[in-house]
PDB file of C-alpha atoms in Angstrom:
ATOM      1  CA  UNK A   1     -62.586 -24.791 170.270  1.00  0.00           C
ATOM      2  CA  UNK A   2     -65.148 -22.169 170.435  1.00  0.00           C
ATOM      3  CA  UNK A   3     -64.577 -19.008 169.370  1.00  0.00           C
ATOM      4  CA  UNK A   4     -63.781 -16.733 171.971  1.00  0.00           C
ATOM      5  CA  UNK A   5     -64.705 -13.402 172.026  1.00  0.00           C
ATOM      6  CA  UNK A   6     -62.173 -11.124 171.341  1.00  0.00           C
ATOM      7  CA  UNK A   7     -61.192  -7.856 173.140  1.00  0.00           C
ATOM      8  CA  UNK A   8     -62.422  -4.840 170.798  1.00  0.00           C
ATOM      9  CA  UNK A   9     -59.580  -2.621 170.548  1.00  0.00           C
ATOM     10  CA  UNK A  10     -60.319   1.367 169.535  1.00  0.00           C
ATOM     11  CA  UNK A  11     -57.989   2.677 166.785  1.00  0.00           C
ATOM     12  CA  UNK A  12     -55.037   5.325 167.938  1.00  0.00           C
ATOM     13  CA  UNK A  13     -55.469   8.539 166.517  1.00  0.00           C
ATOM     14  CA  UNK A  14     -53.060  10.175 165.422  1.00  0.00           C
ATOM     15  CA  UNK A  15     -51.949  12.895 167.326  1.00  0.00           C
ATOM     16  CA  UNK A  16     -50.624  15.585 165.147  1.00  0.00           C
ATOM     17  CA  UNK A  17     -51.957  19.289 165.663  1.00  0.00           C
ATOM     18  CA  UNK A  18     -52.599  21.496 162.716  1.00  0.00           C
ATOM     19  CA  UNK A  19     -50.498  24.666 163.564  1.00  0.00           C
ATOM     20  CA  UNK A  20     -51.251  26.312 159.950  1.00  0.00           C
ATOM     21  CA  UNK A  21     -53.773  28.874 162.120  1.00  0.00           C
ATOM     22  CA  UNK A  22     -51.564  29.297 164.970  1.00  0.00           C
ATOM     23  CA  UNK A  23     -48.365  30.157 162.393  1.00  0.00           C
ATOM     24  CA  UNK A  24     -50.833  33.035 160.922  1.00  0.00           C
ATOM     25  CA  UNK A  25     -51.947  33.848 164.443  1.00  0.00           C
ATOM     26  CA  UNK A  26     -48.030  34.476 165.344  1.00  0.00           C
ATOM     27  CA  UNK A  27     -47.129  36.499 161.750  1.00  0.00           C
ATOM     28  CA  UNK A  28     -49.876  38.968 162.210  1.00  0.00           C
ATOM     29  CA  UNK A  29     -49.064  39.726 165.908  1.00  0.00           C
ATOM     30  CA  UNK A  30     -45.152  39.984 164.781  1.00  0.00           C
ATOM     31  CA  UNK A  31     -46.262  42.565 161.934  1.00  0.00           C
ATOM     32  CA  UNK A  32     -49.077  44.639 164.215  1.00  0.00           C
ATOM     33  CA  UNK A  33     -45.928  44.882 167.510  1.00  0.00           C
ATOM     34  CA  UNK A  34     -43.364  45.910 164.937  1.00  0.00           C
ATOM     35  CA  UNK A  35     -45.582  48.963 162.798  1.00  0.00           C
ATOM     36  CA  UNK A  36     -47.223  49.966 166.588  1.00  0.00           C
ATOM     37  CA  UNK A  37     -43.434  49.735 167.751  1.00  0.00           C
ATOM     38  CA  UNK A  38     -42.543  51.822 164.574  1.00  0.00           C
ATOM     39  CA  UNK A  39     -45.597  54.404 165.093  1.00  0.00           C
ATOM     40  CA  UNK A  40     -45.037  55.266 168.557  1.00  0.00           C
ATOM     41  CA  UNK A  41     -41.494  56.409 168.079  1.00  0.00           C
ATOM     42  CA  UNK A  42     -41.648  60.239 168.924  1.00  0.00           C
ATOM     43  CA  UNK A  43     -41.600  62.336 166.154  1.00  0.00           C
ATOM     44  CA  UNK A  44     -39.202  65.561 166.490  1.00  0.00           C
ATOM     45  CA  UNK A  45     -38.476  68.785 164.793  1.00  0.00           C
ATOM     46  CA  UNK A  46     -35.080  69.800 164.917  1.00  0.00           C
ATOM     47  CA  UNK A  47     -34.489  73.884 165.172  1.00  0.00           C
ATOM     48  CA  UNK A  48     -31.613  75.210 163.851  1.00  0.00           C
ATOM     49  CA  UNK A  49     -30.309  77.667 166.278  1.00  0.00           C
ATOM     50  CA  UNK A  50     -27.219  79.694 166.105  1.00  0.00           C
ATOM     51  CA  UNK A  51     -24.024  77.747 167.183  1.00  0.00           C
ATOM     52  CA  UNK A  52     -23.261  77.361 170.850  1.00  0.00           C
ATOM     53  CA  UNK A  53     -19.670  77.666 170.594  1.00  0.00           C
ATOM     54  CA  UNK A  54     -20.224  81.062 168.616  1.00  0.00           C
ATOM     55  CA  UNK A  55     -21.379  83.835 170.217  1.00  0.00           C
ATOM     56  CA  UNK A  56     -22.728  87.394 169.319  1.00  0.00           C
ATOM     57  CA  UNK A  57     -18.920  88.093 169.065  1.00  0.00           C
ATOM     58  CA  UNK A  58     -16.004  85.813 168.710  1.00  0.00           C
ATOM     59  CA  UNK A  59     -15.830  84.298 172.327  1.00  0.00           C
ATOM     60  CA  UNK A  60     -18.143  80.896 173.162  1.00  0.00           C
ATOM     61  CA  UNK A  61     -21.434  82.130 175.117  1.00  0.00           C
ATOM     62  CA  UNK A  62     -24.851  80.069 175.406  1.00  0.00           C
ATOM     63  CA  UNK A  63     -27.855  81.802 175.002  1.00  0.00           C
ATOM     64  CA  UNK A  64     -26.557  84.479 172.713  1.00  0.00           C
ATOM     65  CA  UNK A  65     -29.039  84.930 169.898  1.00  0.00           C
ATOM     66  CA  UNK A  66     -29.488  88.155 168.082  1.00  0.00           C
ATOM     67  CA  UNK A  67     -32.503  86.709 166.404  1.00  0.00           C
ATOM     68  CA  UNK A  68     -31.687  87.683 162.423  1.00  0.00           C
ATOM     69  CA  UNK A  69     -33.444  84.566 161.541  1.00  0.00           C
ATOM     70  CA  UNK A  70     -36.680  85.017 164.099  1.00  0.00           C
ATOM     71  CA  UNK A  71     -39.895  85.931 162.474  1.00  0.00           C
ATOM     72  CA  UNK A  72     -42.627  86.293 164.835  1.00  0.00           C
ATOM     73  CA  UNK A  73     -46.506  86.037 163.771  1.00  0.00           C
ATOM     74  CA  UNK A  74     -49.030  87.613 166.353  1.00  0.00           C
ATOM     75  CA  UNK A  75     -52.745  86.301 165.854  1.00  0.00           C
ATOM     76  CA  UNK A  76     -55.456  88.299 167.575  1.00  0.00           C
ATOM     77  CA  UNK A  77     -59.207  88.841 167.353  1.00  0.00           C
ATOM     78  CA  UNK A  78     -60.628  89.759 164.148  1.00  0.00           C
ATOM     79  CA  UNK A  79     -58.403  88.119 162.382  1.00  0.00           C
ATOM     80  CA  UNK A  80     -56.011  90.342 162.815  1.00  0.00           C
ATOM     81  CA  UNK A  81     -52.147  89.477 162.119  1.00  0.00           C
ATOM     82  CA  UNK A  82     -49.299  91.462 163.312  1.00  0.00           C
ATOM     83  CA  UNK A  83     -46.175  90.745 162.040  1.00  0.00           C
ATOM     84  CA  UNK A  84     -42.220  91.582 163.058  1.00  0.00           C
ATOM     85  CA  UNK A  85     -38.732  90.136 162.008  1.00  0.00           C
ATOM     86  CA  UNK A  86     -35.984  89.815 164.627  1.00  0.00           C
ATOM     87  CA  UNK A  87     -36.594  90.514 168.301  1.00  0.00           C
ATOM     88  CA  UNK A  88     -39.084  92.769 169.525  1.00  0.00           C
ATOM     89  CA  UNK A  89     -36.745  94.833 171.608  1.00  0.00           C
ATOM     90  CA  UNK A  90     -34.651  95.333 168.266  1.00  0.00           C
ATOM     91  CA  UNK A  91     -37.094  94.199 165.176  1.00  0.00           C
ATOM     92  CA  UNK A  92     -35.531  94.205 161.739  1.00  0.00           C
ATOM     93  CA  UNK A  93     -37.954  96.711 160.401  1.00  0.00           C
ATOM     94  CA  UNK A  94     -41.480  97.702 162.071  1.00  0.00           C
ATOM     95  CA  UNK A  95     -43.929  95.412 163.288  1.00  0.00           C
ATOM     96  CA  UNK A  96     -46.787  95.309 160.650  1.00  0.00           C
ATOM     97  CA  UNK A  97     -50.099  94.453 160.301  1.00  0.00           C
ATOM     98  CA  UNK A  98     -51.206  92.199 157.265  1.00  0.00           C
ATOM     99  CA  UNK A  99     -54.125  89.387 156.431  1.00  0.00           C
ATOM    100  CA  UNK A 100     -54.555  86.470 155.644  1.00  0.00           C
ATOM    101  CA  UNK A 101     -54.382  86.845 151.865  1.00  0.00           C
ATOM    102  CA  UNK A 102     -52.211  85.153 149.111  1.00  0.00           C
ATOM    103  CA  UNK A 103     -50.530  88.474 148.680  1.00  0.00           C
ATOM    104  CA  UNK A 104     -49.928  89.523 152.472  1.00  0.00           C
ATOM    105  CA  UNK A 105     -48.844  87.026 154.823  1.00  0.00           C
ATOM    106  CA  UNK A 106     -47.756  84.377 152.198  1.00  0.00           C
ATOM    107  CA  UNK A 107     -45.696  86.828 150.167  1.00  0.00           C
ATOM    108  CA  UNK A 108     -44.119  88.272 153.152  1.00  0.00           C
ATOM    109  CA  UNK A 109     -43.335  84.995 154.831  1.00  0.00           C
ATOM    110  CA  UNK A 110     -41.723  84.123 151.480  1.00  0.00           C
ATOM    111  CA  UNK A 111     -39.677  86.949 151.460  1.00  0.00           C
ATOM    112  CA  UNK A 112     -38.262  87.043 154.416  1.00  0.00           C
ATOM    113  CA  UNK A 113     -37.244  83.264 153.964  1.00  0.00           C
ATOM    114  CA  UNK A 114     -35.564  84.526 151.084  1.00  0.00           C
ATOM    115  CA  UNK A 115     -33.277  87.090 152.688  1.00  0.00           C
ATOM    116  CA  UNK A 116     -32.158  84.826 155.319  1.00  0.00           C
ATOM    117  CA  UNK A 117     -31.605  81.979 153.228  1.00  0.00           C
ATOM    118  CA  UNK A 118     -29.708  84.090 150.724  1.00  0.00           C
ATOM    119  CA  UNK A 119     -28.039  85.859 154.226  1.00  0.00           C
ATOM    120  CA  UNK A 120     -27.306  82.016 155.666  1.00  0.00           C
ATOM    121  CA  UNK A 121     -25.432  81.056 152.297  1.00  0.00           C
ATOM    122  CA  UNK A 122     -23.387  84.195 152.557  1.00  0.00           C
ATOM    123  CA  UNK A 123     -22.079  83.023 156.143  1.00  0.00           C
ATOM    124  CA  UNK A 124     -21.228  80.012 155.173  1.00  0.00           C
ATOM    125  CA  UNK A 125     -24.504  78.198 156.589  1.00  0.00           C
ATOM    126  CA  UNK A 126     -26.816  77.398 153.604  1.00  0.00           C
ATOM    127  CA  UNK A 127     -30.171  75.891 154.114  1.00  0.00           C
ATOM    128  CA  UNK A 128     -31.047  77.874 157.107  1.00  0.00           C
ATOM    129  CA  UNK A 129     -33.865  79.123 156.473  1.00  0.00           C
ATOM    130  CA  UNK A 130     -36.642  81.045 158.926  1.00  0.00           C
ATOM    131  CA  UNK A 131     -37.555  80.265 162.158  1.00  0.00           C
ATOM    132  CA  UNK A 132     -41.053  81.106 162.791  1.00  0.00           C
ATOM    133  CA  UNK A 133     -42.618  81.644 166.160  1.00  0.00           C
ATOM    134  CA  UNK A 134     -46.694  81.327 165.707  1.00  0.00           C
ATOM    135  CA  UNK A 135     -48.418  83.623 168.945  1.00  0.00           C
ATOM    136  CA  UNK A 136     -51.821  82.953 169.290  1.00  0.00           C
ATOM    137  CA  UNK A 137     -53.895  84.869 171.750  1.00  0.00           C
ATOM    138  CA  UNK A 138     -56.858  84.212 174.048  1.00  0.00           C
ATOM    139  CA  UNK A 139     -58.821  85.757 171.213  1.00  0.00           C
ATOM    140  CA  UNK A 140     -58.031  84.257 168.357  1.00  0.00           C
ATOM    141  CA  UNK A 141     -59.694  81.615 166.943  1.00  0.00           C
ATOM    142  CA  UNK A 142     -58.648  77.976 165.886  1.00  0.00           C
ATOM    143  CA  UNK A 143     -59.252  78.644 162.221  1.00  0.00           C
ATOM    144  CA  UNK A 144     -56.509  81.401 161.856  1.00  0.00           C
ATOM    145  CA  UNK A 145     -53.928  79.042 163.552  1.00  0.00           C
ATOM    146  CA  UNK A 146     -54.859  76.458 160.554  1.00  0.00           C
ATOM    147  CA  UNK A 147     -54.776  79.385 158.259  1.00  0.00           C
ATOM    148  CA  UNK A 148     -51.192  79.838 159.443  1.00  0.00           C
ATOM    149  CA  UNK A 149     -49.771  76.277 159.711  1.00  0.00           C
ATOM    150  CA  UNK A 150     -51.486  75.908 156.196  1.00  0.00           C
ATOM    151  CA  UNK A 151     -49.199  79.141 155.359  1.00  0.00           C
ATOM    152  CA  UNK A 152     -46.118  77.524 156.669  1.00  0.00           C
ATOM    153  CA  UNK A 153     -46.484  73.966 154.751  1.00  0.00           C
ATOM    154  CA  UNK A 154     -46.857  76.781 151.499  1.00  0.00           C
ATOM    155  CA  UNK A 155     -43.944  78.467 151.887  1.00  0.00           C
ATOM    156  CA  UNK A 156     -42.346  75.698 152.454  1.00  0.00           C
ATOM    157  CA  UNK A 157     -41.147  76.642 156.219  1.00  0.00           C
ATOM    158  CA  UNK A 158     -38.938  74.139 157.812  1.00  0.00           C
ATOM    159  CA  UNK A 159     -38.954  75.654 161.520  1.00  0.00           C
ATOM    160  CA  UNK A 160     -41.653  76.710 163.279  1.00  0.00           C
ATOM    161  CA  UNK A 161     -43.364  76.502 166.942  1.00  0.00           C
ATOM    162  CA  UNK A 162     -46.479  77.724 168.374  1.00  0.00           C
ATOM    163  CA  UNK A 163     -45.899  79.499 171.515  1.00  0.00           C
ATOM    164  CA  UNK A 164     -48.604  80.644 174.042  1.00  0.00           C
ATOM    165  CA  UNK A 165     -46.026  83.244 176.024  1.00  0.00           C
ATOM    166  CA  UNK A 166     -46.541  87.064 175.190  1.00  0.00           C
ATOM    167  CA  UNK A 167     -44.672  89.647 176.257  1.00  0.00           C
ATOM    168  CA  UNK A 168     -46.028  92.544 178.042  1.00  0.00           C
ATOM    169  CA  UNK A 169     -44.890  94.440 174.731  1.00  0.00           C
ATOM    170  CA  UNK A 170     -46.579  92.242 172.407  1.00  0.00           C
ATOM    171  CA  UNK A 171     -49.854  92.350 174.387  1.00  0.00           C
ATOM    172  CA  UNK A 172     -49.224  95.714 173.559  1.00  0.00           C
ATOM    173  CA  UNK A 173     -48.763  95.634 169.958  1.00  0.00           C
ATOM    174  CA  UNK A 174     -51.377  93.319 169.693  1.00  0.00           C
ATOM    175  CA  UNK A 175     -53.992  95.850 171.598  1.00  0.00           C
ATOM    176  CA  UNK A 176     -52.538  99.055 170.593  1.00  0.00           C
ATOM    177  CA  UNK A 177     -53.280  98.596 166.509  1.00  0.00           C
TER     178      UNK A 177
END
């Protein structure tokens, strides 16, 4: 018998797929969803507003705020920085001019955080502190509205807002001194 040739067969490989890559692949898409998922989650500021079920008097009403714990900071050209507590139409004390100093706006800010906190916790309603309403004008520059955020985060202010509406009497105010 002669040898006969004999068909050449190729080795199987083994099939088997390395998913070690694809596994890291997967964790660090999980991780990046979950902290963009996290970060885009809006960020709000609640403002502590009188109660709606207790009005100026005794009887419910909406909308009823006699603005004890308002403080309003007017920022025009020049740096200047006018000043009032309450409501315009019926400011606890007179509007007042002050700067930017350690010992103006910072110590007044402070103080009249102080009174209404102390006020709050006489009413039964402690840690209700200030609520700040930041008026820049056309005129006023950027730096003074850091100046007075900076201010805030030093006095340790927990509610404020920066509003672009002025009155007709606060243009006023704000031209007039």
């Amino acid at each position: 018998m002669k040898n006969l040739p004999r068909k050449v067969r190729s080795k199987k490989l083994s099939s088997k797929v390395d998913l070690t890559a694809m596994v890291s692949v997967s964790f660090l898409l999980i991780i990046f969803f979950m902290v963009v998922g996290e970060l885009s989650k809006p960020k709000t500021l609640a403002l502590g507003l009188p109660d709606r079920d207790r009005g100026c008097g005794g009887e419910p009403s909406i909308g009823c705020y006699r603005g004890e714990r308002f403080y309003t900071v007017l920022l025009g050209d020049n740096n200047k920085l006018i000043t009032y507590a309450g409501l315009l139409e019926n400011p606890i004390g007179k509007p007042k001019e002050t700067n930017y100093s350690k010992n103006g706006f910072r110590t007044d800010l402070r103080s009249i955080n102080k009174k209404i906190l102390e006020y709050s916790a006489a009413i039964g309603k402690s840690n209700r502190g200030v609520v700040v309403f930041i008026k820049p004008s056309q005129k006023s520059n950027y730096g003074n509205l850091v100046d007075i955020l900076d201010e805030m985060r030093l006095a340790n202010i927990e509610a404020y807002a920066i509003v672009d509406d002025f009155t007709p009497e606060e243009s006023k105010l704000l031209a007039s001194k």
